[in-house]
CSV table of C-alpha atoms and ligand atoms in Angstrom, one decimal:
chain,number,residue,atom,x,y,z
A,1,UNK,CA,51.7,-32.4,-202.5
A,2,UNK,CA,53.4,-32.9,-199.1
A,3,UNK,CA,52.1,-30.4,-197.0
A,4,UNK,CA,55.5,-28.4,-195.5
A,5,UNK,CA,56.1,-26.5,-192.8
A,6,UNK,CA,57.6,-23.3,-192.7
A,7,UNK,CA,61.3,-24.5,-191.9
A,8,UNK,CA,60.4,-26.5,-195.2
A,9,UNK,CA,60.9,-29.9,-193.8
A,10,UNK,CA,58.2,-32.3,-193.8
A,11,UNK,CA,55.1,-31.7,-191.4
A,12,UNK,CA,54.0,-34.3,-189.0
A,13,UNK,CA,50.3,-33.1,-188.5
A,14,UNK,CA,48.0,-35.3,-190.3
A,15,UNK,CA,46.7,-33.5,-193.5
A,16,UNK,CA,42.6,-33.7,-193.0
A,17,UNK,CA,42.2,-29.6,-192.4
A,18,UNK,CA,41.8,-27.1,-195.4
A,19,UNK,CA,43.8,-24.4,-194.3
A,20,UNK,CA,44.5,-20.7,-194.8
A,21,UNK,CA,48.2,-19.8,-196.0
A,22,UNK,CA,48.4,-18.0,-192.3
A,23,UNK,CA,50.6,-19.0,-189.2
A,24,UNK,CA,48.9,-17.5,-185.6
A,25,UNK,CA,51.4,-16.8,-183.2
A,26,UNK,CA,49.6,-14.1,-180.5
A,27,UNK,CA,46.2,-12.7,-179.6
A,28,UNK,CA,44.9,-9.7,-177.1
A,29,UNK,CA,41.1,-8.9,-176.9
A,30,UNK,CA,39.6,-9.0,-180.7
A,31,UNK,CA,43.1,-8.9,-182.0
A,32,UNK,CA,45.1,-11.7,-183.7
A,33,UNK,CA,49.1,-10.9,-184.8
A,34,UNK,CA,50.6,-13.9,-187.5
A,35,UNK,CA,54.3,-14.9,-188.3
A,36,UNK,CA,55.1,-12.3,-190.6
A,37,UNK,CA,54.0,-9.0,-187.6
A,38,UNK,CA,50.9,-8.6,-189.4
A,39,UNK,CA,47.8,-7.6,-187.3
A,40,UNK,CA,43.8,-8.9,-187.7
A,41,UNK,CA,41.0,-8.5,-186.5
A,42,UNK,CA,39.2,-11.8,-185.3
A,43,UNK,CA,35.5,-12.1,-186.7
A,44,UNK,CA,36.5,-15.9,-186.4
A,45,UNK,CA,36.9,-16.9,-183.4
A,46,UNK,CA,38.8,-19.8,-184.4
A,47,UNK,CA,35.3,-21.7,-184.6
A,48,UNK,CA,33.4,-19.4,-182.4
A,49,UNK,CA,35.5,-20.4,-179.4
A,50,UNK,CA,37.6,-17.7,-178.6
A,51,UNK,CA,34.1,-16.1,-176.6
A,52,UNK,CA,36.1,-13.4,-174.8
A,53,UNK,CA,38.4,-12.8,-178.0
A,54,UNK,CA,42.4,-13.7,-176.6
A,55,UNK,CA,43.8,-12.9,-173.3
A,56,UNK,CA,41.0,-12.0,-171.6
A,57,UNK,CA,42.3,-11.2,-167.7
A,58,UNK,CA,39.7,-12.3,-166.4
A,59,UNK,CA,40.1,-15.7,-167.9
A,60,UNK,CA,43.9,-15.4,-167.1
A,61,UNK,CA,43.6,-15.0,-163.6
A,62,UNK,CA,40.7,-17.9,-163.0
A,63,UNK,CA,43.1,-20.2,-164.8
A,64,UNK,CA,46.5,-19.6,-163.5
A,65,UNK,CA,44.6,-19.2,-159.9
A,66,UNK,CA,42.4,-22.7,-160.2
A,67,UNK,CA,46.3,-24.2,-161.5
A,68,UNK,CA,48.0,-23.0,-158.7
A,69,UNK,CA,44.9,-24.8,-156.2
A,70,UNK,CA,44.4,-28.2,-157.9
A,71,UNK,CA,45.1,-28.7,-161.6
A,72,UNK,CA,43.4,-31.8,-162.2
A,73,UNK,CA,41.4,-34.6,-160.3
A,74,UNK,CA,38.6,-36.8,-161.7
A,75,UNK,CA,34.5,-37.0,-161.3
A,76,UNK,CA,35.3,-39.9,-158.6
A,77,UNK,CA,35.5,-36.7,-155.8
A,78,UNK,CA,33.6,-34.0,-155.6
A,79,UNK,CA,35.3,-30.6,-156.3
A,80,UNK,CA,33.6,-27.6,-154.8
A,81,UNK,CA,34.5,-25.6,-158.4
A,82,UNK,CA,32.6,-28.1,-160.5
A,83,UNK,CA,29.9,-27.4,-158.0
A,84,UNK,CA,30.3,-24.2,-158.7
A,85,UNK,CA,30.5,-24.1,-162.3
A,86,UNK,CA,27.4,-26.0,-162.5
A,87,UNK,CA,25.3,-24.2,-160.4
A,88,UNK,CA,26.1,-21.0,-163.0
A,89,UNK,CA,25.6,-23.0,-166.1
A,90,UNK,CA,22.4,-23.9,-164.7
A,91,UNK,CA,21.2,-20.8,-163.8
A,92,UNK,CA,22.7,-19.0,-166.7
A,93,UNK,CA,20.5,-21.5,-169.0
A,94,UNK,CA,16.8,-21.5,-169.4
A,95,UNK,CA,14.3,-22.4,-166.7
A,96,UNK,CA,13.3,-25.8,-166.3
A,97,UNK,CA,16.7,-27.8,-167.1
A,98,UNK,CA,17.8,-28.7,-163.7
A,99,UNK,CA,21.2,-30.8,-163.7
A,100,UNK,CA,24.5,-30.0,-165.9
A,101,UNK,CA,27.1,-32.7,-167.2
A,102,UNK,CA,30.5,-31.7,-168.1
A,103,UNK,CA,32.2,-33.4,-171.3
A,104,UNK,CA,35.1,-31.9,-173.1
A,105,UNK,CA,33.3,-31.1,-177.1
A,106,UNK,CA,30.5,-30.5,-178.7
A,107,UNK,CA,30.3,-33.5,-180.3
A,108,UNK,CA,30.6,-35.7,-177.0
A,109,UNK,CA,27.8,-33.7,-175.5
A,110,UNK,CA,25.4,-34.3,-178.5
A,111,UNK,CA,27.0,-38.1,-178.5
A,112,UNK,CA,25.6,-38.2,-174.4
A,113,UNK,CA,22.0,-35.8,-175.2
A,114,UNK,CA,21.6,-38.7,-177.7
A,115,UNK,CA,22.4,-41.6,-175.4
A,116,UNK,CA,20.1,-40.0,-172.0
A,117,UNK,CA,17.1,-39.9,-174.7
A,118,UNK,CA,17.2,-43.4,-175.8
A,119,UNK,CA,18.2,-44.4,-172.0
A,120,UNK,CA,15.3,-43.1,-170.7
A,121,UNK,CA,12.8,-43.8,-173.5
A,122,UNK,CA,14.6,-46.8,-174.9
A,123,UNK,CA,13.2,-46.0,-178.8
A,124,UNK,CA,14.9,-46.5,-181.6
A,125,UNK,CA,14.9,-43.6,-184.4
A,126,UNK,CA,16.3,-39.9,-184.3
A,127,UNK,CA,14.9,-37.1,-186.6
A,128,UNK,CA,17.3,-34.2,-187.2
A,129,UNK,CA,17.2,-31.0,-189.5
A,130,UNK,CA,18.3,-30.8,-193.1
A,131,UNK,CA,21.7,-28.7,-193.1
A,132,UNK,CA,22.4,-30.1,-189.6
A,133,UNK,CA,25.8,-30.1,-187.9
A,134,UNK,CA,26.3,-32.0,-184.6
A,135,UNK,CA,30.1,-33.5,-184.6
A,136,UNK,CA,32.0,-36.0,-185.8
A,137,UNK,CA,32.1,-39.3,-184.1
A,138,UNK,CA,29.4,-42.2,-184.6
A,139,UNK,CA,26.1,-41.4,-183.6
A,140,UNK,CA,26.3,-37.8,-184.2
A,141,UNK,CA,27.8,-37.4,-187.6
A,142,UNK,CA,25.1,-40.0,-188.8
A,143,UNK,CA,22.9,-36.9,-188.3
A,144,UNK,CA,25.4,-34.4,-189.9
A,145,UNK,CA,24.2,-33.1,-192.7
A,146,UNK,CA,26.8,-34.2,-195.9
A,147,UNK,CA,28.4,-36.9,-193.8
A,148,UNK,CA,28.0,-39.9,-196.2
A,149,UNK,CA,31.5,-38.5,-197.8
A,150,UNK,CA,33.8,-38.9,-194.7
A,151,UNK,CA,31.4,-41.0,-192.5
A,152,UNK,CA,33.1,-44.3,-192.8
A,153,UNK,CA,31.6,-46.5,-190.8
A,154,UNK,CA,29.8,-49.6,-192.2
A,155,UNK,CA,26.6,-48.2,-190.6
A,156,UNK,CA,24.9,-45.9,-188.7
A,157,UNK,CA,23.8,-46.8,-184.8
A,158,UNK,CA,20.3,-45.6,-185.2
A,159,UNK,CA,17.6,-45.1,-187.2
A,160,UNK,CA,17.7,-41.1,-188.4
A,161,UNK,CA,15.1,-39.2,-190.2
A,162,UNK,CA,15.9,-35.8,-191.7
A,163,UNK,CA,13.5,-32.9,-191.9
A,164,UNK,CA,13.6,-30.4,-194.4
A,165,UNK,CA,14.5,-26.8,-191.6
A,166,UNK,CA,11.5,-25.0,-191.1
A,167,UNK,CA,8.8,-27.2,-193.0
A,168,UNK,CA,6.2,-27.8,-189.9
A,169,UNK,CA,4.1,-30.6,-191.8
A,170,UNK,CA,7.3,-32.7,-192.6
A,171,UNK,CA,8.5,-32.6,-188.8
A,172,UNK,CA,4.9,-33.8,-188.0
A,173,UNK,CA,4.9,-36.6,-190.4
A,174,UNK,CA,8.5,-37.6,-189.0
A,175,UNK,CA,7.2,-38.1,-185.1
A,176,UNK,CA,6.0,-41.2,-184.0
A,177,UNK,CA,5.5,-43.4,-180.9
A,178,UNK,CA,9.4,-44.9,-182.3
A,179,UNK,CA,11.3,-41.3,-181.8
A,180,UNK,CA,13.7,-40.9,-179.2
A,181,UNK,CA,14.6,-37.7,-179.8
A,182,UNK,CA,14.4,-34.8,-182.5
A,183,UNK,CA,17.9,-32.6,-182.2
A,184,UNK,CA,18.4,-29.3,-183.8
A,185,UNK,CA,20.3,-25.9,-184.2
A,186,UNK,CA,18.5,-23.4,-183.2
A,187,UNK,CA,20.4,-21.2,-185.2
A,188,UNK,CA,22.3,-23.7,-187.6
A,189,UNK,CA,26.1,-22.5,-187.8
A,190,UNK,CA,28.1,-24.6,-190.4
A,191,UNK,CA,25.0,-24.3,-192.4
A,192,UNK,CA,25.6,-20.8,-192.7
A,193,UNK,CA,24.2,-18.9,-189.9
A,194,UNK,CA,20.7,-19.9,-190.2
A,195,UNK,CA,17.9,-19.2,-187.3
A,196,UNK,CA,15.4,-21.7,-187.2
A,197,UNK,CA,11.7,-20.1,-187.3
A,198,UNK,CA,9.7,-19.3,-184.5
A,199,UNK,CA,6.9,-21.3,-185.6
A,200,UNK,CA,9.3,-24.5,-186.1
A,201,UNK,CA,11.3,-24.1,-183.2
A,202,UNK,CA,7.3,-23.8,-181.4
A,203,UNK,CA,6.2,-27.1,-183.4
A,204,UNK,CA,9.1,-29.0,-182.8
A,205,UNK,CA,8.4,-28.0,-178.8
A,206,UNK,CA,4.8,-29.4,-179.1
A,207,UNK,CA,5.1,-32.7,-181.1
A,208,UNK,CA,7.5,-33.8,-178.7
A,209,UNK,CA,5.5,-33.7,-176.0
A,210,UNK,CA,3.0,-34.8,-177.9
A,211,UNK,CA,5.0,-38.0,-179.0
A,212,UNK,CA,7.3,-39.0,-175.5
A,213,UNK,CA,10.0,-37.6,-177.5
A,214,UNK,CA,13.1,-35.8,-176.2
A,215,UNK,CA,13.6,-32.3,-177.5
A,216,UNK,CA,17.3,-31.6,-177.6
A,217,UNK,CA,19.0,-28.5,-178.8
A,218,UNK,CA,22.4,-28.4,-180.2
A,219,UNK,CA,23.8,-25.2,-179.1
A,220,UNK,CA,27.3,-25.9,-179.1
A,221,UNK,CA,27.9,-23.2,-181.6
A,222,UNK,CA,25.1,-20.6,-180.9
A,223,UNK,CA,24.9,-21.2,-177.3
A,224,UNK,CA,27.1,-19.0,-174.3
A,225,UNK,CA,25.7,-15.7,-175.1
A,226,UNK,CA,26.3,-15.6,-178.7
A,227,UNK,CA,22.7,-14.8,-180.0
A,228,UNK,CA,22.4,-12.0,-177.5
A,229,UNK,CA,20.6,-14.3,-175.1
A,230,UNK,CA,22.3,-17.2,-172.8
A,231,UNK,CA,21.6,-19.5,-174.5
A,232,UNK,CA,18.7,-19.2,-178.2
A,233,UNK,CA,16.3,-21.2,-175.7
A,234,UNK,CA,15.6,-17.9,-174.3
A,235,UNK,CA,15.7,-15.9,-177.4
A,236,UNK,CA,13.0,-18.4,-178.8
A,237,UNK,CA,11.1,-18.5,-174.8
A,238,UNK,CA,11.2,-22.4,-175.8
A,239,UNK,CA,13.2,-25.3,-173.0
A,240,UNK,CA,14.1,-28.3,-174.4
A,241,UNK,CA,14.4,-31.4,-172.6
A,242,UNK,CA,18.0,-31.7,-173.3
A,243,UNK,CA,20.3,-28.9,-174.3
A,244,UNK,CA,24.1,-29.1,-175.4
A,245,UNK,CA,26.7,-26.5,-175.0
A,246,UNK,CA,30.6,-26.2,-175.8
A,247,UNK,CA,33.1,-23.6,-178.0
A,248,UNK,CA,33.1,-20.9,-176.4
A,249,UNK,CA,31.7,-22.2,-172.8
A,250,UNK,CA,35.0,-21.8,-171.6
A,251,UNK,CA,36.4,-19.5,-174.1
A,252,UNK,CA,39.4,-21.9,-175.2
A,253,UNK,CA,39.9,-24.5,-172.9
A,254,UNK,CA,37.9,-27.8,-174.5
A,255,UNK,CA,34.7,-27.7,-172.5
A,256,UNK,CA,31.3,-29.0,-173.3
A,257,UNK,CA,28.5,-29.6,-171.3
A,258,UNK,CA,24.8,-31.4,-171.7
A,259,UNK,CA,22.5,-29.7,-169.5
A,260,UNK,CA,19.1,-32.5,-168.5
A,261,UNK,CA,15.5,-31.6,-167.1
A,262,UNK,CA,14.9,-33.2,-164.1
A,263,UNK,CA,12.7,-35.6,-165.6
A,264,UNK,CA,15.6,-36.9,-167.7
A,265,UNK,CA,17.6,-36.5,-165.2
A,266,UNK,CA,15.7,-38.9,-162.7
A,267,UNK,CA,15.9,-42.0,-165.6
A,268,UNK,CA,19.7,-42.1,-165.3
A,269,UNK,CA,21.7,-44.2,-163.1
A,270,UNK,CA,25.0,-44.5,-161.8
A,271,UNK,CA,27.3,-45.1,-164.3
A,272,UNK,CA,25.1,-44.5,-166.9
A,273,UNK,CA,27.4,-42.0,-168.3
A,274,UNK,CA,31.3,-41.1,-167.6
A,275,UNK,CA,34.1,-39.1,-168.6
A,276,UNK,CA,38.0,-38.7,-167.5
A,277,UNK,CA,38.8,-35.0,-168.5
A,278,UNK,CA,34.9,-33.8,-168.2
A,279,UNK,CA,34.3,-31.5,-165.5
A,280,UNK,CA,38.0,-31.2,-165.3
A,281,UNK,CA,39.3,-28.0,-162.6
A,282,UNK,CA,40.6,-25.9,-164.5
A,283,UNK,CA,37.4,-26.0,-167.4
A,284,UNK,CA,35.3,-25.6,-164.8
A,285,UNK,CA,37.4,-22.6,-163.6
A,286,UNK,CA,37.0,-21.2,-166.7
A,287,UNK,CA,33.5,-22.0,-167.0
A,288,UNK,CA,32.8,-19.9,-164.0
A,289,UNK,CA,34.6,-17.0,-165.0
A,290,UNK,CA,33.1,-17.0,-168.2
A,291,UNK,CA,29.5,-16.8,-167.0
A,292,UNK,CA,30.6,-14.3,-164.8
A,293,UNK,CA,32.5,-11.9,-167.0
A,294,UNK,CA,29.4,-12.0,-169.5
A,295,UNK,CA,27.1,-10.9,-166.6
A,296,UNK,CA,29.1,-8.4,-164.6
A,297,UNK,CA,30.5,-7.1,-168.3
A,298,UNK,CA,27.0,-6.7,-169.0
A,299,UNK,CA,28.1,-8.0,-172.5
A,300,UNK,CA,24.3,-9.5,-173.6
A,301,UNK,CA,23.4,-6.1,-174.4
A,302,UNK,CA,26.7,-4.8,-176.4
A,303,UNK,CA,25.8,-8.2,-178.5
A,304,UNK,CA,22.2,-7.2,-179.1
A,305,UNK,CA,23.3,-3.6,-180.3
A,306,UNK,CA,26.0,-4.3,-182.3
A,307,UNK,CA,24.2,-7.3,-184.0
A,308,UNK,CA,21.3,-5.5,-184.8
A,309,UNK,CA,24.5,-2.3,-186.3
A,310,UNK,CA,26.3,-5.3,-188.1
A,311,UNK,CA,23.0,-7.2,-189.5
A,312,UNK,CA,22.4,-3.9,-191.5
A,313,UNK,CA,24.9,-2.3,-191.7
A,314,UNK,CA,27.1,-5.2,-193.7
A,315,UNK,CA,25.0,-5.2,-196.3
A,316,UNK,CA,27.2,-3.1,-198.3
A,317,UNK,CA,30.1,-3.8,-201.1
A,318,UNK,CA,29.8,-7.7,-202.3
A,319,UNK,CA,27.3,-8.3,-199.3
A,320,UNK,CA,22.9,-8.3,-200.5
A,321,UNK,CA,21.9,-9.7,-197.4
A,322,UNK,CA,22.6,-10.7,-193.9
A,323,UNK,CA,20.8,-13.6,-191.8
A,324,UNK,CA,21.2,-15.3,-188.3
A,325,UNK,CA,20.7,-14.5,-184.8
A,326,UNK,CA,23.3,-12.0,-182.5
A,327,UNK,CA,27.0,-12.4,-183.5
A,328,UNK,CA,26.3,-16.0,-185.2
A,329,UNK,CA,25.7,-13.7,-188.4
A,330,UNK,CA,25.8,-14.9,-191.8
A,331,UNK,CA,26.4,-12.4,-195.0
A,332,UNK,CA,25.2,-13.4,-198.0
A,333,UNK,CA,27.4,-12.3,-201.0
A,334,UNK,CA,26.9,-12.4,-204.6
A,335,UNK,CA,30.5,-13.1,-205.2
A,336,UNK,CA,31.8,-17.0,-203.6
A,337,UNK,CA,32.1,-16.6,-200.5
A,338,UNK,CA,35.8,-17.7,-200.8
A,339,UNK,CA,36.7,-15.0,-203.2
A,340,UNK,CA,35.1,-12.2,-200.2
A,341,UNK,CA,37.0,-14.3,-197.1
A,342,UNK,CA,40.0,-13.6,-198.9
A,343,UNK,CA,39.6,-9.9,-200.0
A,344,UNK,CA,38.6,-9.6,-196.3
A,345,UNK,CA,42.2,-11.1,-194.8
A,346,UNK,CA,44.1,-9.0,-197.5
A,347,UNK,CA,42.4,-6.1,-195.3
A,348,UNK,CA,43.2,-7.7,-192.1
A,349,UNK,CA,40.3,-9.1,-191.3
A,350,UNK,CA,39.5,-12.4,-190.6
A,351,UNK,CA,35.8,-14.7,-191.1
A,352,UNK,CA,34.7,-17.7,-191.5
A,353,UNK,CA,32.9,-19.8,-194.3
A,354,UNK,CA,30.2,-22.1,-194.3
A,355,UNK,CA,28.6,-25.1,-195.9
A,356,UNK,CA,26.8,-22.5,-198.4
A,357,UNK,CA,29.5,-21.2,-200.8
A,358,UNK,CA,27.6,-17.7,-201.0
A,359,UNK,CA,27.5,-17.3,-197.5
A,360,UNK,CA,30.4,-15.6,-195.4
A,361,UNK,CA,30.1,-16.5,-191.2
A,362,UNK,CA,30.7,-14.1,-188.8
A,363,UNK,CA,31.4,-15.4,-185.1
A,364,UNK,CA,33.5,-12.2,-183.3
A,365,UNK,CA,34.2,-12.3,-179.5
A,366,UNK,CA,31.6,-10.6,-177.3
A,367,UNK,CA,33.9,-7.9,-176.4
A,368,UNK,CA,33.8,-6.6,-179.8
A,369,UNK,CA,33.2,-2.5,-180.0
A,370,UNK,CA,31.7,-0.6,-182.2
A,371,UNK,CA,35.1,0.8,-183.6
A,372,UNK,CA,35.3,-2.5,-184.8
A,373,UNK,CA,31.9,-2.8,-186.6
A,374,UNK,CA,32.9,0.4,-188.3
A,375,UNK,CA,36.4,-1.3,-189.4
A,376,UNK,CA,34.2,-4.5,-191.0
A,377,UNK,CA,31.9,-1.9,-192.8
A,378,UNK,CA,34.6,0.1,-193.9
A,379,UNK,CA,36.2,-2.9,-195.2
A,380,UNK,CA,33.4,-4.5,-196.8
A,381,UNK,CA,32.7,-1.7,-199.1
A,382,UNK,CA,36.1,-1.7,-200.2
A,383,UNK,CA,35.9,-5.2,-201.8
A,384,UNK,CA,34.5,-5.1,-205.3
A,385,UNK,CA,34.5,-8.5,-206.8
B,401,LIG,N1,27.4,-29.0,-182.9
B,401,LIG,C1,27.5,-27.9,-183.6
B,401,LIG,C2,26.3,-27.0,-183.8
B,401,LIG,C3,28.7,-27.4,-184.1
B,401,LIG,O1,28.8,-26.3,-184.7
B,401,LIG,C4,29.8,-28.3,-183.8
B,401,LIG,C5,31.2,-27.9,-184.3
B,401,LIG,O2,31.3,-27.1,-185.2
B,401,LIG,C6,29.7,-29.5,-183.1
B,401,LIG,C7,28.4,-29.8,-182.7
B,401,LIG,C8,30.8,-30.4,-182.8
B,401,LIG,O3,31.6,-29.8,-181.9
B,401,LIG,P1,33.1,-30.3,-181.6
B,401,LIG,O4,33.9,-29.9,-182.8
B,401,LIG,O5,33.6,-29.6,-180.4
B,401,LIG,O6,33.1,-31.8,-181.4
């Protein structure tokens, strides 16, 4: 069928989305308000961007102040904002990544993790995690898990080995003197909100180092204060070598970034890499302010409280079980997990799905309250399916 819009005439959007039957037209704070003046509350995210939920003044002010100075000029000047911005990012993320590159997605930043790896150790095969997602352009949907049904290319630019999550023996049969690189989740999103153990995530560290391997972790979706921690390097007390960041880094505006140890660092060369829009002014602007509202907001701890209220207290109504790390929470329902998203909007709220049809994701805004956890409970034990 011809997908409409709601005039009725034709849409012009290419058709690849599966959408819900809902038109967005305002948000403030952890609330969303559609077409037809009806309100929700947003345990969305839209993707786990929206970081600081909608309209955050914070956030407002940075970007209409960083418009008004300079809107845009390229990496070919310095800019003392990117500066800036970089500096945080750095010192917001674990100890011992020293340099930060700016892109504009999460998939570009795994695309350039990927590329500094075989740069500097010029090897030719990638392992990656079962249930893995890392984007959508060549190199890193050719590690995405279930990408053989859209991936389209004739084939893949690398050599890719995939590790069952958590199984310590098969990762250590995987390494080898011709690994570039081993990328991973620490807490697996699209897969449905799955941490990655401590053990693993502790094996993967040693073998490679072990091997002259780069360790890179993908934390484009869990990353920016989501799991309660800057980034789940710290949760885990484990640095990779390479560590990619974007959604919610500036909390809207299309950010990402690929933060490199110095020892990476020191094998790149002058345009070895590049972008137009990266490291952009007004991203960077909004990088800043992000970083700084989560530290003077003091919001690391609400997440860690309220996780650990919604991790148990969820398990009520059509949910058994809950799993995940901070607000990158996945409930596990013995109903499809489309039938509960749906039950959960005619309430008026709003979640997400995942690639496990049993598993509902939750990705709320840091500035979530605990009126609002009590809404989702409330809510949840109203559904019976
Ligand atoms: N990596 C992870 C873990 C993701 O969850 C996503 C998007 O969902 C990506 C990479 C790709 O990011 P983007 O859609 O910004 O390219």
């Amino acid at each position: 069928m011809m997908e409409q819009n709601k005039e009725g005439r034709e849409s012009s959007l290419l058709d690849v989305f599966a959408r819900a039957d809902l038109e967005i037209v305002s948000g403030e704070g952890v609330w969303l308000t559609d077409s037809k003046g009806r309100r929700f509350l947003d345990f969305y995210g839209g993707h786990a961007v929206a970081l600081l939920g909608n309209a955050h003044p914070r956030l407002l002010s940075a970007l209409a102040e960083q418009a008004r100075t300079l809107f845009f000029q390229s990496n070919a000047v310095d800019l003392a904002v990117r500066e800036r911005a970089a500096q945080r990012l750095i010192a917001f993320g674990p100890e011992g990544l020293h340099k930060a590159f700016f892109v504009n997605s999460g998939a570009e930043a795994n695309e350039n993790a990927l590329r500094i790896a075989m740069l500097a150790n010029k090897r030719p095969r990638v392992v990656a995690l079962s249930g893995a997602f890392h984007g959508r352009t060549a190199a890193v949907a050719a590690l995405t898990a279930g990408s053989e049904k859209w991936y389209g290319f004739p084939q893949k630019p690398m050599d890719v080995s995939v590790v069952p999550i958590d199984d310590v023996e098969a990762l250590a049969k995987a390494m080898g003197p011709d690994v570039a690189a081993l990328i991973l989740e620490p807490v697996q999103g699209v897969a449905g909100a799955r941490a990655v153990s401590t053990d693993f995530i502790h094996a993967a560290r040693d073998l490679t180092t072990k091997h002259g391997a780069a360790l890179i972790f993908d934390e484009v979706q869990c990353g920016v204060g989501r799991t309660g921690y800057p980034f789940a390097a710290q949760a885990y007390g484990v640095t990779p070598d390479i560590l990619t960041t974007a959604k919610g880094l500036a909390g809207g505006f299309p950010v990402g970034a690929v933060m490199v140890s110095n020892s990476y660092a020191a094998k790149l060369g002058k345009g070895q890499l590049g972008t137009t829009f990266g490291g952009g002014p007004l991203a960077c602007a909004l990088v800043e302010a992000i970083i700084d509202t989560i530290e003077k907001e003091d919001l690391l701890s609400r997440v860690r409280r309220l996780s650990a209220r919604l991790a148990k207290e969820c398990i009520v109504g059509p949910v058994y079980a809950t799993q995940g790390m901070g607000y990158l929470l996945g409930l596990r329902t013995h109903a499809p997990a489309s039938a509960v998203l749906a039950a959960m909007r005619d309430r008026g709220i709003l979640a997400g799905s995942s690639g496990d049809p049993n598993v509902v994701r939750l990705l709320p805004p840091l500035v979530l309250q605990d009126e609002h956890v009590d809404m989702l409970v409330d809510c949840l034990k109203e559904i019976s399916l």
